[in-house]
Short mmCIF file of C-alpha atoms in Angstrom, two decimals:
data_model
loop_
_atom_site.label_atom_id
_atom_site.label_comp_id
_atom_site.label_asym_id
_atom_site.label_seq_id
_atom_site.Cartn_x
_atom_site.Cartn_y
_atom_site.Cartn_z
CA UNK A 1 -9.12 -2.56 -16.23
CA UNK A 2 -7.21 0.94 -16.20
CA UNK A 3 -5.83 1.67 -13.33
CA UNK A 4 -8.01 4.09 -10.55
CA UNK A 5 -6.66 6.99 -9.36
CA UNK A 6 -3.40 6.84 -7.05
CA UNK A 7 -4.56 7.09 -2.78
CA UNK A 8 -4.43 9.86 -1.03
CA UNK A 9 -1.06 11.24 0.91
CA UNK A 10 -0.71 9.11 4.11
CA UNK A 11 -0.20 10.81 7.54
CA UNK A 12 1.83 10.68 10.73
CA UNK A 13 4.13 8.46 8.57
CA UNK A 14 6.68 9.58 10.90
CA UNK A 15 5.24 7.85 13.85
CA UNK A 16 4.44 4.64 11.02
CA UNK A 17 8.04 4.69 10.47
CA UNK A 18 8.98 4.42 13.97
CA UNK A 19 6.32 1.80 14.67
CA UNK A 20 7.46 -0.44 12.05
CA UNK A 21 11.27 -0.23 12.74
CA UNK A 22 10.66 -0.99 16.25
CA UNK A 23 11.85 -4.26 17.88
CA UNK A 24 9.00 -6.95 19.24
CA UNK A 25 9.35 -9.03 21.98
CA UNK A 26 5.67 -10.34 22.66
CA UNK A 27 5.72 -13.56 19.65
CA UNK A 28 4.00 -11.66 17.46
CA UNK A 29 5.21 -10.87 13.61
CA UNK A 30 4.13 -8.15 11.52
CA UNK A 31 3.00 -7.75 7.74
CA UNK A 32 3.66 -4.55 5.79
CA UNK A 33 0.33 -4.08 2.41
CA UNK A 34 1.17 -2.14 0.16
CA UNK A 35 -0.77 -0.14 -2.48
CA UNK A 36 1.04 1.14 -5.26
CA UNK A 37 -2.33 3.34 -6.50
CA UNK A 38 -3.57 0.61 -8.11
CA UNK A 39 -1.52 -2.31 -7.52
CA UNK A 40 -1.56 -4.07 -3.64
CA UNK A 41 0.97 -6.95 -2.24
CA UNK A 42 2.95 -7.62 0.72
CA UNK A 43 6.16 -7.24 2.59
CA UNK A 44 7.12 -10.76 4.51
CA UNK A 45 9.56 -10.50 7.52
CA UNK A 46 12.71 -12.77 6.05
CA UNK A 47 12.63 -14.71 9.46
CA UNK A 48 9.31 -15.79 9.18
CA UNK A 49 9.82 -17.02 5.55
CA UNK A 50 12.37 -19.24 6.64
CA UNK A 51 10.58 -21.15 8.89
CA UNK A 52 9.22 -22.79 5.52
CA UNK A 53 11.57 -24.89 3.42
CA UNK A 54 10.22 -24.16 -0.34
CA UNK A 55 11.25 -20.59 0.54
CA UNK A 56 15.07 -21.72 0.14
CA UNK A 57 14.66 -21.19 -3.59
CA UNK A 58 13.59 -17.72 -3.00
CA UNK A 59 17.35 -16.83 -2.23
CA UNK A 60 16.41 -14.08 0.40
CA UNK A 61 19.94 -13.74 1.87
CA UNK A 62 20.26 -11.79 4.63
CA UNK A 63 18.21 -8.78 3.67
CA UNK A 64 15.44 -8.42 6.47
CA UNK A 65 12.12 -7.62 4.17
CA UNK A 66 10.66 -9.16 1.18
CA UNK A 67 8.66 -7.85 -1.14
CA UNK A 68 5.85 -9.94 -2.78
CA UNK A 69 3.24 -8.79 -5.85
CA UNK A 70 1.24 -11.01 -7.77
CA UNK A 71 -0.26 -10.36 -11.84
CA UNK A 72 -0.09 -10.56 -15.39
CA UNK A 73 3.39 -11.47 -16.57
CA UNK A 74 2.85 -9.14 -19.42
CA UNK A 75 2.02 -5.73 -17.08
CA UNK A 76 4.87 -6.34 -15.16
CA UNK A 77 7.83 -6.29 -18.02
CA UNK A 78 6.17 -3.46 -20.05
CA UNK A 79 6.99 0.10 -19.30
CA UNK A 80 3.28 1.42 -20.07
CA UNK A 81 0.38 -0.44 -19.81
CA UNK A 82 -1.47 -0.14 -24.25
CA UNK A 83 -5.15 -0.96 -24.02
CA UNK A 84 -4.38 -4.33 -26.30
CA UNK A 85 -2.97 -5.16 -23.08
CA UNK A 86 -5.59 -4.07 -20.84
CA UNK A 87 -8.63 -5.86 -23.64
CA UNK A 88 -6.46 -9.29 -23.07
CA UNK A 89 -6.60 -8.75 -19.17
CA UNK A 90 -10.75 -8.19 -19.30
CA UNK A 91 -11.28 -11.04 -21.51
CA UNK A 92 -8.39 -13.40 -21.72
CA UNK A 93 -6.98 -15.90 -18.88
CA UNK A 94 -3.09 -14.63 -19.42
CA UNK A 95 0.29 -15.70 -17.71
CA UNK A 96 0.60 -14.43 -14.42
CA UNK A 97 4.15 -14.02 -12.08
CA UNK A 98 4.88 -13.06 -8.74
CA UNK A 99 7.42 -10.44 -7.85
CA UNK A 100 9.67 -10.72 -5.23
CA UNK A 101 11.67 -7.72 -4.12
CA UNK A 102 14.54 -8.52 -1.56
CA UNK A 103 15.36 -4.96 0.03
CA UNK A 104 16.86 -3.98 3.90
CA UNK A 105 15.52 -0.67 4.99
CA UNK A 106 12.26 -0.53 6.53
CA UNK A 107 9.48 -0.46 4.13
CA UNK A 108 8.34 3.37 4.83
CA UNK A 109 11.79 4.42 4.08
CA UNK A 110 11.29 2.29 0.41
CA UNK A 111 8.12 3.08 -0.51
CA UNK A 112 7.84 6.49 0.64
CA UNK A 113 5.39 7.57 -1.91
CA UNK A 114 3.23 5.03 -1.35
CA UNK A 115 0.23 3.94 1.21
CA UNK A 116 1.21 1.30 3.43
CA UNK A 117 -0.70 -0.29 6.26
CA UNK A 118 0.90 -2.13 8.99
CA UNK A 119 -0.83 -5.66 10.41
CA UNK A 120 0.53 -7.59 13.45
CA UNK A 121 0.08 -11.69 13.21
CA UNK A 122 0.71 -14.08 15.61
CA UNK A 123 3.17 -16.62 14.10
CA UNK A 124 0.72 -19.22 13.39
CA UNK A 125 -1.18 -16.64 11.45
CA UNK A 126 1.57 -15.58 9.58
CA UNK A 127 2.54 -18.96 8.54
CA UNK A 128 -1.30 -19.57 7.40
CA UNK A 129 -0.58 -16.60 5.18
CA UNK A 130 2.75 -17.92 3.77
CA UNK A 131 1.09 -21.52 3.28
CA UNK A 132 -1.12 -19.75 1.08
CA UNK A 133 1.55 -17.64 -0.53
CA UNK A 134 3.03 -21.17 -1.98
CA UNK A 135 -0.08 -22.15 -3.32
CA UNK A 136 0.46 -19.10 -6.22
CA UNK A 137 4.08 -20.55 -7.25
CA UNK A 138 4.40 -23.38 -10.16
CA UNK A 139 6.77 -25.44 -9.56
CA UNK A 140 9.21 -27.44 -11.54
CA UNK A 141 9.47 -31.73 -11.62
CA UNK A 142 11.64 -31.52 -8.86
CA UNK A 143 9.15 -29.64 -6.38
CA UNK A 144 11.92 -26.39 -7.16
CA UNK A 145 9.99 -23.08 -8.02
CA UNK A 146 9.86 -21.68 -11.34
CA UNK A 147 12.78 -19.17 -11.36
CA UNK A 148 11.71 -16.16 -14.64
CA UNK A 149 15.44 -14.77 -13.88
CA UNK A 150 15.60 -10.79 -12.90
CA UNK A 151 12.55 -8.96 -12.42
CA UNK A 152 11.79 -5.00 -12.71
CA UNK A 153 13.87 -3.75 -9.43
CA UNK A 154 17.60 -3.80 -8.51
CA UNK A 155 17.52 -6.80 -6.37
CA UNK A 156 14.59 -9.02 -7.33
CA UNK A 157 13.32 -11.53 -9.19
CA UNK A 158 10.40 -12.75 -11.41
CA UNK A 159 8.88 -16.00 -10.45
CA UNK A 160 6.24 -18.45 -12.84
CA UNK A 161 2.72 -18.50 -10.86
CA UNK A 162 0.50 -21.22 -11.53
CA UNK A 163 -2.49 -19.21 -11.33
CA UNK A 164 -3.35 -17.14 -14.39
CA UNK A 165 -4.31 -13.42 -14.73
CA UNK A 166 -7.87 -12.48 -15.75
CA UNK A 167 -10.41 -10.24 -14.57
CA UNK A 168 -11.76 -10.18 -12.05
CA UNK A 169 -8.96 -12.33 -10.48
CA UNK A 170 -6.51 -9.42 -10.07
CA UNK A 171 -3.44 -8.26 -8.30
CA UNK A 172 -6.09 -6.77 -5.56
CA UNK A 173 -8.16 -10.17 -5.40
CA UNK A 174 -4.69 -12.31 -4.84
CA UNK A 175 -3.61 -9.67 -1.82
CA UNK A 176 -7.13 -9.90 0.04
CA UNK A 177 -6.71 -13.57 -0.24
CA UNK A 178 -3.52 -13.95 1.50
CA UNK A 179 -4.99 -11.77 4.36
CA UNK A 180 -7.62 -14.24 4.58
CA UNK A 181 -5.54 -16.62 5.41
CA UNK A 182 -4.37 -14.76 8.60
CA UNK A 183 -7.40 -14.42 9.62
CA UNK A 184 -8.42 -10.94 8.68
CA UNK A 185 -11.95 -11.22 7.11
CA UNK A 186 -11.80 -8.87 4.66
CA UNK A 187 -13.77 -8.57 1.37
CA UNK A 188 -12.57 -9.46 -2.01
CA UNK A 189 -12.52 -6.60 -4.09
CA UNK A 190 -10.81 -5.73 -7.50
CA UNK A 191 -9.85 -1.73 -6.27
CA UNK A 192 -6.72 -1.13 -4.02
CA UNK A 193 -8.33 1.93 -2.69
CA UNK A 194 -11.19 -0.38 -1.43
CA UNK A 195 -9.06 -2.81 -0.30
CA UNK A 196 -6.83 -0.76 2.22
CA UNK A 197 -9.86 1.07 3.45
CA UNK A 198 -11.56 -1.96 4.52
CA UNK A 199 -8.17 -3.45 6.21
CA UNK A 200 -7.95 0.09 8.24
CA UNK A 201 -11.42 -1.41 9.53
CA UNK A 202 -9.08 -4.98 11.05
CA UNK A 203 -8.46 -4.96 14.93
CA UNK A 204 -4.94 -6.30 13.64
CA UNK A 205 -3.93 -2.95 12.05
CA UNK A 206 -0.92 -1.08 14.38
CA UNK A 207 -1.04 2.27 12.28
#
């Protein structure tokens, strides 16, 4: 569907800023969601992805914070988004890829035009969410994930998902599933500005 109109301006993303670049020493991990205006995903701490051994094929290096966004392959390497493109999306089960952005500043410093929402997870929470994160990867014959080669940012790549894009199972759908499996009860909706208002509702929410 075409895309709703971008959020409004966040605020006090000083004190965000400050929040999220802060060290923890109490076991617990925290998730960055993002919402792009109309696109939603999340930013995994490195060291909690590599408690899981499928994530070697990731190749996160030594950068601290990874970017991952979920939907139709064809969105994703197009500049504009035609409404061929958005008819196939309503009506069409299409290929579908995740996006994984390797970056090392904190996340308000690299998205700093968009909304961002900070979540704190214990680590067995977090690991529930990455479980489920694996679950949206094909995989090749030799359990290796499905490598597309370089996706749309400096450092990242695009990666085959064995779930395929239609409506409603969106970008928005795929994020408020992985937040389900951290425990954060949350609706399913198909709207990022729906979605990040009704996470601001989670005790688990820091900002």
């Amino acid at each position: 569907p075409p895309p709703p109109p971008p959020p409004p301006p966040r605020h006090g993303v000083r004190r965000q800023r400050q929040m999220c670049i802060r060290d923890r020493s109490n076991g617990t991990e925290r998730l960055i969601v993002f919402s792009h205006g109309w696109h939603t995903g999340v930013v995994i701490p490195n060291k909690a992805l590599r408690r899981h051994p499928w994530t070697k094929d990731l190749k996160m290096g030594t950068v601290p914070h990874l970017e991952f966004g979920w939907g139709a392959e064809e969105f994703y390497r197009r500049d504009e988004v035609t409404l061929p493109m958005v008819v196939r999306g309503l009506f069409w089960p299409t290929a579908a890829v995740i996006h994984l952005e390797r970056f090392p500043e904190s996340p308000y410093l690299h998205y700093d035009k968009s909304q961002l929402i900070t979540v704190e997870l214990t680590r067995n929470e977090m690991d529930k969410l990455i479980d489920e994160l694996r679950l949206s990867f094909s995989a090749n014959s030799d359990g290796s994930l499905v490598n597309l080669g370089h996706g749309v940012e400096k450092d990242s790549t695009f990666f085959r998902s064995r779930f395929k894009y239609y409506y409603p199972e969106t970008c928005n759908i795929w994020t408020t599933r992985l937040l389900n499996a951290a425990g954060i009860p949350i609706k399913k909706t198909t709207r990022s500005p729906e979605l990040m208002k009704n996470l601001r509702k989670s005790s688990k929410v820091v900002n």
